[in-house]
Structures are given as structure tokens and as C-alpha cells.
Coordinates of C-alpha atoms and ligand atoms in Angstrom, one line a residue:
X25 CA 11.9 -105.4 63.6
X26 CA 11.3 -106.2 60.1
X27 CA 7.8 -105.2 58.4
X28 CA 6.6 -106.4 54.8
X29 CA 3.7 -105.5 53.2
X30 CA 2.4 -108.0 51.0
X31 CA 1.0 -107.6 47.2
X32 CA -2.7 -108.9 47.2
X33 CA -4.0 -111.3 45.4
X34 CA -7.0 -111.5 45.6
X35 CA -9.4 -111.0 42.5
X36 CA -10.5 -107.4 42.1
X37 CA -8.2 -106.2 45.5
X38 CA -6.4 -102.6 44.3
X39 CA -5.6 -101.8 47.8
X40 CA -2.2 -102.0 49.4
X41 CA -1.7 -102.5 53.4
X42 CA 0.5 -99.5 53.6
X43 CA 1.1 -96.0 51.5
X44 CA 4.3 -94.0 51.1
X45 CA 3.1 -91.0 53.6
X46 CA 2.3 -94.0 56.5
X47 CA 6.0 -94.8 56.4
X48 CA 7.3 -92.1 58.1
X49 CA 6.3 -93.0 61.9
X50 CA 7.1 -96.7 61.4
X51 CA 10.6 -96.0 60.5
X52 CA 10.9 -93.3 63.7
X53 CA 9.8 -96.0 65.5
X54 CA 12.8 -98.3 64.5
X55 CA 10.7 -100.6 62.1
X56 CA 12.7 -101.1 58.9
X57 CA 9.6 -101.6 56.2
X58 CA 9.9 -104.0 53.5
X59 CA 7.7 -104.1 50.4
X60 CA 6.7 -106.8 47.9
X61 CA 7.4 -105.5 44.4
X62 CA 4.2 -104.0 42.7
X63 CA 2.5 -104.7 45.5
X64 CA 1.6 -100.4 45.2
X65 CA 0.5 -101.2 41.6
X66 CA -3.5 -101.4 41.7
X67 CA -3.3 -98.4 43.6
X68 CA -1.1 -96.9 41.2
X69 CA 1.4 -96.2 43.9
X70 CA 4.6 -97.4 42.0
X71 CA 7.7 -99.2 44.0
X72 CA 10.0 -96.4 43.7
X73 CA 7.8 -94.0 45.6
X74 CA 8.1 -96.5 48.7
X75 CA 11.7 -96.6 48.3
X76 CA 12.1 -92.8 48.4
X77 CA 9.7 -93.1 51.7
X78 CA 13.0 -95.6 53.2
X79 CA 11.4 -98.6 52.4
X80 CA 12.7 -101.5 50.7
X81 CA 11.1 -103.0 47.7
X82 CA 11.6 -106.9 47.5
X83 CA 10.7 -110.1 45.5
X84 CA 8.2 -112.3 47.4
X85 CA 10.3 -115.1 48.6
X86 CA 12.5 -112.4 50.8
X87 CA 9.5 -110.8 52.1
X88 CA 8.4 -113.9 53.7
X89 CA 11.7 -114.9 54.3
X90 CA 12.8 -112.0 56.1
X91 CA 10.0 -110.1 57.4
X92 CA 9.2 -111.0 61.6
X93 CA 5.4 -109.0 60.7
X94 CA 3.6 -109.1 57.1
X95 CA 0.4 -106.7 56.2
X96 CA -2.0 -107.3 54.7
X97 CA -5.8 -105.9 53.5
X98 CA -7.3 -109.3 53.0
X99 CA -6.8 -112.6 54.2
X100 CA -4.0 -114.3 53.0
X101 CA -5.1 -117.7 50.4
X102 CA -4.8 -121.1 52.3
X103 CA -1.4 -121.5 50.2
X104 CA -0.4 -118.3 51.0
X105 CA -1.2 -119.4 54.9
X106 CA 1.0 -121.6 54.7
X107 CA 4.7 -119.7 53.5
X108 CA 4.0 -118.1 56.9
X109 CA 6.5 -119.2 59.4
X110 CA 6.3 -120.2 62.7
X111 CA 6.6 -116.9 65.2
X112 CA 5.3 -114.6 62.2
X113 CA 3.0 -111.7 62.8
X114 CA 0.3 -111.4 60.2
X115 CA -1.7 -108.1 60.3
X116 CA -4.7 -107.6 58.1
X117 CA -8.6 -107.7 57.6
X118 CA -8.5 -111.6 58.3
X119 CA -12.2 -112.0 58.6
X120 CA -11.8 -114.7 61.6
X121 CA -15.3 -115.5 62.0
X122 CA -16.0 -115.8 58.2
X123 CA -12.7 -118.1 57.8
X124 CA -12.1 -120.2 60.8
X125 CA -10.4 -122.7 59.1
X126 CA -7.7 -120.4 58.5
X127 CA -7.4 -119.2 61.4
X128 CA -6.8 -122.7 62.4
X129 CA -4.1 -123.2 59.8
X130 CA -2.5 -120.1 60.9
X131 CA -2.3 -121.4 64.3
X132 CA -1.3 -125.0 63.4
X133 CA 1.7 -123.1 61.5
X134 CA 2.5 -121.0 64.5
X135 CA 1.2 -117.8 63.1
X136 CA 0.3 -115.1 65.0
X137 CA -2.9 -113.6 63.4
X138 CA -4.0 -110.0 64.0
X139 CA -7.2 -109.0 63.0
X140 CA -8.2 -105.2 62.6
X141 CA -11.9 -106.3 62.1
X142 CA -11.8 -107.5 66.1
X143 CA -10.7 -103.9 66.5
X144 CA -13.1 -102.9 69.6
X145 CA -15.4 -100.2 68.2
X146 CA -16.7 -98.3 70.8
X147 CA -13.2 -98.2 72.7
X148 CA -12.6 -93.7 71.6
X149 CA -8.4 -94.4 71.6
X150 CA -8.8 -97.6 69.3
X151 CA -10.7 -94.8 67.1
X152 CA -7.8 -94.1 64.6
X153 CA -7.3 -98.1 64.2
X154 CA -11.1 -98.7 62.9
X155 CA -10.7 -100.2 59.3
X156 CA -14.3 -101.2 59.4
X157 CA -15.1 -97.5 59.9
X158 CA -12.7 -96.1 57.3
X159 CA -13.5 -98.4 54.5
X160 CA -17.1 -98.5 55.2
X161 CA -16.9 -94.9 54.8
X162 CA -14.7 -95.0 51.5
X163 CA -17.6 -98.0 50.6
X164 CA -20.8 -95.2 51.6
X165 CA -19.8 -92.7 49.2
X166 CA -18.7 -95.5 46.4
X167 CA -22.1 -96.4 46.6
X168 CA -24.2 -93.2 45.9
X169 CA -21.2 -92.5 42.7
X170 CA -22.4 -96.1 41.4
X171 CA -26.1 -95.1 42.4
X172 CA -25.8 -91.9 40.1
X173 CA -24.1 -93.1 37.3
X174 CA -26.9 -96.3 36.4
X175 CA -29.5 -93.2 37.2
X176 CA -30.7 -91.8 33.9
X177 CA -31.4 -88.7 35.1
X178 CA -30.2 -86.4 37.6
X179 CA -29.5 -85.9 40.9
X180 CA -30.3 -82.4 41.8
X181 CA -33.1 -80.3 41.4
X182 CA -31.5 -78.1 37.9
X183 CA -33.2 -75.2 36.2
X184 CA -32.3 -74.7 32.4
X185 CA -33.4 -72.8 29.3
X186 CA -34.4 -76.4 28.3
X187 CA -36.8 -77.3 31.2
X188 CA -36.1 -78.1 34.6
X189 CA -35.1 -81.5 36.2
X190 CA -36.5 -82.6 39.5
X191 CA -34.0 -84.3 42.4
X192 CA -34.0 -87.9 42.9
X193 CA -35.4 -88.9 45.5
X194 CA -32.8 -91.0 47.5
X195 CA -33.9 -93.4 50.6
X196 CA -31.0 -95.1 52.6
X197 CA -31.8 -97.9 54.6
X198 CA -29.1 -98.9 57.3
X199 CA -27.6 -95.4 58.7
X200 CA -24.2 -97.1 60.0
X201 CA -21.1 -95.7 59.0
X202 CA -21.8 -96.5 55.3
X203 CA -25.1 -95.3 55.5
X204 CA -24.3 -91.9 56.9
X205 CA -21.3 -91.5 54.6
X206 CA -23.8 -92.0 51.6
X207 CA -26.6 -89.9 53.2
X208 CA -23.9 -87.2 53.2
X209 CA -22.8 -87.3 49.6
X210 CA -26.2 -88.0 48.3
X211 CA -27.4 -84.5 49.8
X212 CA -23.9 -82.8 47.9
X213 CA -25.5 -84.2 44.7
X214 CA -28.3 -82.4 45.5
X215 CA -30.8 -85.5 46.2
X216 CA -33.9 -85.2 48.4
X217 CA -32.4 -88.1 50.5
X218 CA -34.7 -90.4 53.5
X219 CA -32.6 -92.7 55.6
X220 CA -34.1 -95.6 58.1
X221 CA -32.5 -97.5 60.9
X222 CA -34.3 -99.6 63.6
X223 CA -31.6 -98.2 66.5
X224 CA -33.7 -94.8 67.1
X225 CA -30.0 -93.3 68.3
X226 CA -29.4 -92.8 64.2
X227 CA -32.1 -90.6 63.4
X228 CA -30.4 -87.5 65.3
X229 CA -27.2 -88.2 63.2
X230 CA -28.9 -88.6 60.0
X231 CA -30.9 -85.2 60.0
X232 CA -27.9 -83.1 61.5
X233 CA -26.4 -84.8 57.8
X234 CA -29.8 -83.0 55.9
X235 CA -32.1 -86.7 55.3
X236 CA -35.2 -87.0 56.3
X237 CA -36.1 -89.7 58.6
X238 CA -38.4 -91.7 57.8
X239 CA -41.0 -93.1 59.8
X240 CA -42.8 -96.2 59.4
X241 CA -46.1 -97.2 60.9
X242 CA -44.6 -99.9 63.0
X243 CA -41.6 -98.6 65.4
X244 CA -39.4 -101.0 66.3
X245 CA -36.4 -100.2 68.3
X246 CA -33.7 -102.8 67.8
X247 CA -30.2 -101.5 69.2
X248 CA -28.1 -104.5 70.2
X249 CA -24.8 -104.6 72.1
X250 CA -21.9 -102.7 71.3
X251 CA -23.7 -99.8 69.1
X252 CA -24.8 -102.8 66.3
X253 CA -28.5 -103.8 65.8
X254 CA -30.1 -107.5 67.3
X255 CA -31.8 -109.6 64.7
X256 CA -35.2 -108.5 64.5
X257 CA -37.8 -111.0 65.4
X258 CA -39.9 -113.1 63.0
X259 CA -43.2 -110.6 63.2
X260 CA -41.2 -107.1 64.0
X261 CA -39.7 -108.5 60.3
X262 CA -42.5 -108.9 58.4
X263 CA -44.2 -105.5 59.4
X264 CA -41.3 -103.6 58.3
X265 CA -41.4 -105.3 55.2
X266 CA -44.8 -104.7 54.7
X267 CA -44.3 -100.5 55.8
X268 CA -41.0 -100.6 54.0
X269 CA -43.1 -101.8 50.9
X270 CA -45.5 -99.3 50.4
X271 CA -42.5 -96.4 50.8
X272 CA -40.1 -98.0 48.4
X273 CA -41.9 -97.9 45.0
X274 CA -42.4 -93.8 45.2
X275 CA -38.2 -93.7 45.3
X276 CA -36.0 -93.0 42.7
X277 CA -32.6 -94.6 44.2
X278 CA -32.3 -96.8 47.1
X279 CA -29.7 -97.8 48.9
X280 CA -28.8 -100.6 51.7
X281 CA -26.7 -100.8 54.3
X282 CA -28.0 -103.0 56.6
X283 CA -26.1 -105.6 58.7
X284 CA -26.3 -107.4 61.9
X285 CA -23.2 -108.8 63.2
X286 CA -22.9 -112.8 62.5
X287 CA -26.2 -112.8 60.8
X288 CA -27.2 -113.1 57.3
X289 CA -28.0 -109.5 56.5
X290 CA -32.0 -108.8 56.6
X291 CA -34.2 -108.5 53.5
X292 CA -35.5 -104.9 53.9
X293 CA -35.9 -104.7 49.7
X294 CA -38.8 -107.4 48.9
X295 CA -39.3 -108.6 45.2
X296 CA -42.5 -106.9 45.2
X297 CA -41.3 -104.2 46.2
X298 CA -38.6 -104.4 43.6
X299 CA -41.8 -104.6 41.1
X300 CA -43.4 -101.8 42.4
X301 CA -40.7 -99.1 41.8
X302 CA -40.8 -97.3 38.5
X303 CA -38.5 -98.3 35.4
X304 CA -35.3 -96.3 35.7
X305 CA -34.7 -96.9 39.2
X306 CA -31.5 -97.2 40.7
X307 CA -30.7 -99.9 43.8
X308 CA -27.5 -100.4 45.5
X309 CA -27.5 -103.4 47.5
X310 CA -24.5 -102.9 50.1
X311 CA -24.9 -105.9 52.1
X312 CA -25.0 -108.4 49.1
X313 CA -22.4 -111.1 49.4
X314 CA -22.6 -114.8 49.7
X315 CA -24.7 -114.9 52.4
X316 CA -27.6 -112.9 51.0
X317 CA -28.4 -109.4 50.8
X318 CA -30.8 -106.9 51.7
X319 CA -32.5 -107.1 48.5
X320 CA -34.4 -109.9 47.1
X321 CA -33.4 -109.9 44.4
X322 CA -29.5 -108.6 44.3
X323 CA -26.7 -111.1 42.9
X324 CA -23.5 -110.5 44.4
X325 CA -21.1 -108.6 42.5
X326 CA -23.6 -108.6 39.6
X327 CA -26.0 -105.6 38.2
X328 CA -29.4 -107.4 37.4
X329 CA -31.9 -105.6 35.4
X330 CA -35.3 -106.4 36.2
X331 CA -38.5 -106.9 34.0
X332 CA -39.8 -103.4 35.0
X333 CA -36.5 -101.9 34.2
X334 CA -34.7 -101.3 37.5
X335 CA -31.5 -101.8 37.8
X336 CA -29.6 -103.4 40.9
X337 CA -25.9 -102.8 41.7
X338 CA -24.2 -105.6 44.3
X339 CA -21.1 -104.6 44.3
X340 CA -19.0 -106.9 46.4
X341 CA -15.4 -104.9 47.2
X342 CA -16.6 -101.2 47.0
X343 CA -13.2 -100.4 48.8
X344 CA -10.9 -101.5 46.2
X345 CA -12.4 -100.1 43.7
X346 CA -11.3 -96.3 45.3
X347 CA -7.3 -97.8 46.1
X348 CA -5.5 -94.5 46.4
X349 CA -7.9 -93.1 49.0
X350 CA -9.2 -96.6 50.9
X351 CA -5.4 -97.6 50.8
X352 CA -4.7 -94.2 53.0
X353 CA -7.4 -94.6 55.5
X354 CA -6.8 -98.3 55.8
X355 CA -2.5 -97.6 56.4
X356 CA -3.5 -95.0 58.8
X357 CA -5.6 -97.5 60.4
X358 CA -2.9 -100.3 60.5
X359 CA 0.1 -97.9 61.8
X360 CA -1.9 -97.2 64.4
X361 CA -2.6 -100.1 65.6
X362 CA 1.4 -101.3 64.7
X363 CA 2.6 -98.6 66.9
X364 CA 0.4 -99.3 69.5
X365 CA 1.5 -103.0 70.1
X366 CA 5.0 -102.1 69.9
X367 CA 6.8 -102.4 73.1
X368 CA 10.6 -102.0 73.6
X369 CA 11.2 -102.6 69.9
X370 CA 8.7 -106.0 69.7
X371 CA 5.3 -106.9 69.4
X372 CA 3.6 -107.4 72.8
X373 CA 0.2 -109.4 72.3
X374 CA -1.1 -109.1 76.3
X375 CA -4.1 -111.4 76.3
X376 CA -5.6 -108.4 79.3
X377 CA -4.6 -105.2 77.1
X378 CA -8.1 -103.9 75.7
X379 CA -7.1 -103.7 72.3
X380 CA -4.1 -106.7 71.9
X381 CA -6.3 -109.2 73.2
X382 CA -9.7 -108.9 71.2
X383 CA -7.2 -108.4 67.8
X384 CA -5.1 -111.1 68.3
X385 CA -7.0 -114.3 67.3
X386 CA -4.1 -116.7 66.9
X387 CA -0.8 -117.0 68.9
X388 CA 1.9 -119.5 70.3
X389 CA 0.3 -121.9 68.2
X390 CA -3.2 -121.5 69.7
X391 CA -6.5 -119.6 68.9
X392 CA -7.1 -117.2 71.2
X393 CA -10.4 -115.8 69.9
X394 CA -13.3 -118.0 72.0
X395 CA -16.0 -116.9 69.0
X396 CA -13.4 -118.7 66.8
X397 CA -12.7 -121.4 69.1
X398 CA -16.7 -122.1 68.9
X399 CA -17.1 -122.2 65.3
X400 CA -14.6 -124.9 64.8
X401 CA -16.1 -126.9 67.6
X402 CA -17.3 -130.6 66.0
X403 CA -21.0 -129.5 66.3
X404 CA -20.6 -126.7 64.1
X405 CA -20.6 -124.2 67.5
X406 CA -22.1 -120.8 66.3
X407 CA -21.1 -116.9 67.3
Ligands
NAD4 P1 -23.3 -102.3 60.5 O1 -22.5 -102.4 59.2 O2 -23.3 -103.5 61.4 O3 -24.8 -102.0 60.1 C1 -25.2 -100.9 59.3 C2 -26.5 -100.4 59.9 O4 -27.6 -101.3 59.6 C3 -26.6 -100.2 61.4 O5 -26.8 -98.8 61.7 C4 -27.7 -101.1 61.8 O6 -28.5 -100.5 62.9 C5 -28.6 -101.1 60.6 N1 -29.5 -102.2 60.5 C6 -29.4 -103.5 60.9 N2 -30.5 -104.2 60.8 C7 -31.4 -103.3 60.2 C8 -32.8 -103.4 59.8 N3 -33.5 -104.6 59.9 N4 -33.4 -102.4 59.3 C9 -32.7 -101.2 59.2 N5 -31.5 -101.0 59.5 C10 -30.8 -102.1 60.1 O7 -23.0 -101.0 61.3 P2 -21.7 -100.1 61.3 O8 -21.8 -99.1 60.2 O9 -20.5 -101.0 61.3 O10 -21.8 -99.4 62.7 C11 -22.2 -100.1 63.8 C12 -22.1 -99.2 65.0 O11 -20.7 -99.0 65.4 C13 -22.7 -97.9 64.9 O12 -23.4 -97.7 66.1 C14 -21.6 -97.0 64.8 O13 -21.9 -95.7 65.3 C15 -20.7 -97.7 65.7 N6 -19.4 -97.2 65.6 C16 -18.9 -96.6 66.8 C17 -17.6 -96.1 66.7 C18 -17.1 -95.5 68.0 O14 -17.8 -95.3 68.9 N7 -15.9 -95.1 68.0 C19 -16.8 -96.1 65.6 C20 -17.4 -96.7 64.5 C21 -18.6 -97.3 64.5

């Protein structure tokens, strides 16, 4: 079986679906890996290091030509959809709730779509497959870098001849896998670092990491199915904006995390609050995309600077913009899961198999996902 990795195109995408040191159990395994020329390039991994690895290194139109599975990081571009033959495997990120309508090209075109972000979670031998988990990681401790860097002063607590600096005080609100990754490398920089979450089952894991919990006058308790958090209701909302407000202003750095699965992410960060903080502060709006973000005021993928002089970062593809060491979590992630669907030398997409059929959202010409399936209903459907 042929396997291409594809060069992405996407704007701002440094990542590649595979690295060098991945190849080694694809090949044992009888795969015979093809590579799009430069496709290593963003993350400076350059074609002649996959060819020493036993891969080949090709010019697009072969790799679609000749490949029976392509990988991916991102979702292939609509024209890009549709070079994919009928009976090919795509493997990537594909973002199948955010993009049904290409999921329904890929389908119409006889694609068979594999999605890593339908990877189930909870599920401990899927663990090693989890690309949400990796890159949300490799996106936690991004963050707290970015965080440092627009902070004018500094991080730890630092005696000198020339006076001594206090530590930033750093709150984290969302303590997922992003949020305990930054937690983490906030406290090796030497921050005095809070962290929030309305599922209570967090606060255990974010103090074994050295944060603070902190504790708001209203306790809500919002864990949801599958280890995420449930929308919070209209009133349970505006008190923990109105607890979250009077904590926010006395922090140096803040940064979200915050998402609920199909939902616009929740506004924890209020303008006012935003106006309240002191000039020189630092927040890092992780959840900013189109759809909104946890802060008010955030643009996505832009740093605004506020009247009162704090600055917000909204960076959109924290990911890419670490390729070496997102690009080896993520083709760790994606050989695993190769390897798992292979069966006597080809791809075996059982609707029943506990990880096959939640990852595979388009095949034989049909979607298979029913959350897809919904959203492309006439009436709009919903998740
Ligand atoms: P996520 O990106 O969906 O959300 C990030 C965090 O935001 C979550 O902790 C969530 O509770 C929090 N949040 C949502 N609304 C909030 C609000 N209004 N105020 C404050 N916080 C809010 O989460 P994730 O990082 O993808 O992780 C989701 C879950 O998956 C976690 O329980 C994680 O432990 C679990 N997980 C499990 C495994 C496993 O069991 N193998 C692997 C990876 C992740």
C-alpha cells in the first residue's frame, strides 16, 4: 500500500503529517511512504532526510496519482478535495463538524475521510492516536512563551544587586490539556500561577502541577459528557463573569483555554474586566477564532492593544508555529492510528470497531458520521 504525505497549504501551516523517525514502523509494516517535495520544508525537515528514512520524495501530481492513502495536518482546500480519487484514503485533522461541506465533497468524490479529531478520547489504547491532546499540549506551552515575551517584566521572583523583581502573577482559565500544559510551564518560569475550571475533577490536577485553584464565590460544577464541559446556563454565566471580574484586574498575565465542544467558546474575559487590569498586562486568548473567543475583546490571529495598555495575543495556529516538535507528536499520533487500521496489508474501516468507526466520516461514497449527516440536513440540523 502506497502512503503520501501531502505539503500544506494552508496560510501560516509549518507542520508536516509525517517526520523522518515516524517512518521506520510504516515501512516494517509493508507501507511504501511517498512524500510531496518540500512538503518537510516549514518544519525545516529537508526532502533528503525522508529519503534516507526509505521514503520517496515526489512532485504533486504522482503523489495523488499514486498514493491509495494521503496525510495530512489540515483539511485539504475544496480544489484540493477534489484531485482526490475515488477509493482514496485521506488521513488528517479534517475538522468534520466545522466543514461539512467538505466532507460532502469528499464523499461525492468517493473519498474516504479519516479524521483524527473524532479520535475517541477517553478510549486509554486510542491514547497514543490523540492529536487534539498532543497539539493542544505543543499549543499550552506556546502560549505562556507568547505570554512572556509581550510581558515587560519578568516572570520569576529575581534578586539582584540592582533591586529585586517580583513574579507575575499568572491565572489560567480552562485547565484542559492546554491549560495544564501552560500551568506547567508558567510555574518553570517561576510565575505565581492560579488556574479555574467549572469541572471540579481539574482542580486535583492543577495543584499536583503547583497552581493555585482558585475559588470563586459562586461554584458551579459543569462537567459534561465524555470528560468536556456543558454550556453553562444563562445565570450560572453571568455570576462567573461577575466573580471572574473582580479577580482578573489584580493579574499580571492571563490566559484562556476555555472551550465547549460545538459551542462558541464562553466569554470568561469581560471588556471591563479587560479595563480593569493594570497597563502592561499580558492576555492570551486561546480560544479566539472565528467564532468568538474567551475574551471580549481578542481579534483572531491579531495582538490588540487596548486604551489602558494591555496587550491581547489571539493567536490562531499556535501548533504551527513550533513545526519540528508539533510535527513529531502529531506523526506519532497518525502512525498510530495507520497501524492500527491496517489489516492484512489494507485499510479496514469496520463501522463496529471502537476507533474505525467514530474516525471514519466518509466512505463508499457516503457520510458515515450522523453529527455530519445532521449539519447538512436542509434545516440547517445542529450537533
Ligand atoms: P477543551 O479544549 O474542550 O476545553 C478546555 C477546558 O476548558 C476544559 O477543561 C473545560 O472544562 C474548560 N471550560 C469550558 N467551559 C468553561 C468555562 N465556562 N469556564 C472555565 N473553564 C471552562 O478540553 P480538552 O483540553 O480538549 O480536554 C477535554 C477533556 O478530555 C479533559 O477532561 C481531558 O482530561 C480529557 N482527555 C482525556 C484523555 C483520556 O482520557 N485519555 C485524553 C485527552 C483528554
Amino acid at each position: 500500500m502506497k502512503v503520501g504525505v501531502a505539503r500544506e497549504a494552508a496560510p501560516g501551516e509549518r507542520r508536516v503529517a509525517l517526520v523522518p523517525e515516524a517512518l521506520g514502523k510504516l515501512t516494517a509494516a509493508g507501507l511504501e511512504i511517498l512524500v510531496e517535495a518540500g512538503a518537510g520544508s516549514g518544519a525545516q525537515i529537508p526532502d533528503e532526510q525522508f529519503v534516507e528514512a526509505g521514503a520517496k520524495v515526489v512532485p504533486t501530481t504522482e503523489l495523488y496519482a499514486q498514493s491509495d492513502v494521503i496525510l495530512r495536518v489540515q483539511k485539504p482546500t475544496e480544489s484540493e478535495a477534489k484531485i482526490l480519487r475515488k477509493g482514496q484514503v485521506l488521513i488528517g485533522l479534517l475538522q468534520p463538524l466545522l466543514d461539512p461541506n467538505l466532507m460532502q465533497t469528499l464523499a461525492d468524490g468517493g473519498v474516504s475521510a479519516i479524521s483524527l479529531d473524532a479520535i475517541p478520547r477517553t478510549l486509554s489504547r486510542a491514547q497514543t492516536m490523540d492529536a487534539l491532546s498532543s497539539q493542544a499540549n505543543v499549543g499550552g506551552y506556546k502560549a505562556v512563551l507568547l505570554a512572556a515575551n509581550a510581558y515587560g517584566r519578568y516572570f520569576p521572583l529575581l534578586t539582584t544587586a540592582a533591586g529585586t523583581a517580583k513574579p507575575a502573577n499568572v491565572l489560567i482559565l480552562g485547565i484542559g490539556v492546554a491549560g495544564l500544559q501552560a500551568i506547567g510551564t508558567a510555574r518553570r518560569l517561576g510565575a505565581v500561577v492560579s488556574a479555574y475550571d467549572v469541572r471540579p475533577e481539574t482542580a486535583e490536577q492543577a495543584e499536583s502541577l503547583g497552581a493555585k485553584i482558585l475559588k470563586l464565590k459562586t461554584t458551579i460544577d459543569a462537567t459534561g459528557a465524555g470528560g468536556y464541559a456543558r454550556e453553562l446556563t444563562a445565570e450560572e454565566r453571568a455570576a462567573q463573569q461577575a466573580d471572574l471580574n473582580e479577580v482578573i484586574a489584580s493579574q499580571d498575565v492571563v490566559i484562556t483555554t476555555a472551550q465547549v465542544p460545538g459551542r462558541k467558546p464562553p466569554l470568561l474575559v469581560t471588556a471591563d474586566a479587560v479595563h480593569a487590569m493594570k497597563p502592561g498586562s499580558v492576555i492570551v486568548d486561546m480560544a479566539a477564532s472565528a467564532l468568538g473567543g474567551n475574551c471580549e475583546l481578542s481579534k483572531a490571529g491579531e495582538t490588540v492593544v487596548t486604551g489602558n495598555l494591555v496587550t491581547i495575543l489571539s493567536p490562531e495556529n499556535l501548533p504551527a508555529t513550533m513545526p519540528i516538535g508539533a510535527s513529531q507528536f502529531y506523526a506519532r499520533n497518525l502512525s498510530a492510528l495507520l497501524l492500527q487500521l491496517i489489516k492484512d496489508g489494507a485499510l479496514n474501516l469496520d463501522p463496529a470497531d471502537e476507533i474505525a468507526g467514530p474516525v471514519t466520516i466518509t466512505h463508499g461514497g457516503e457520510i458515515r458520521s450522523e453529527a455530519v449527516r445532521k449539519l447538512l440536513e436542509p434545516a440547517g440540523g445542529g450537533a
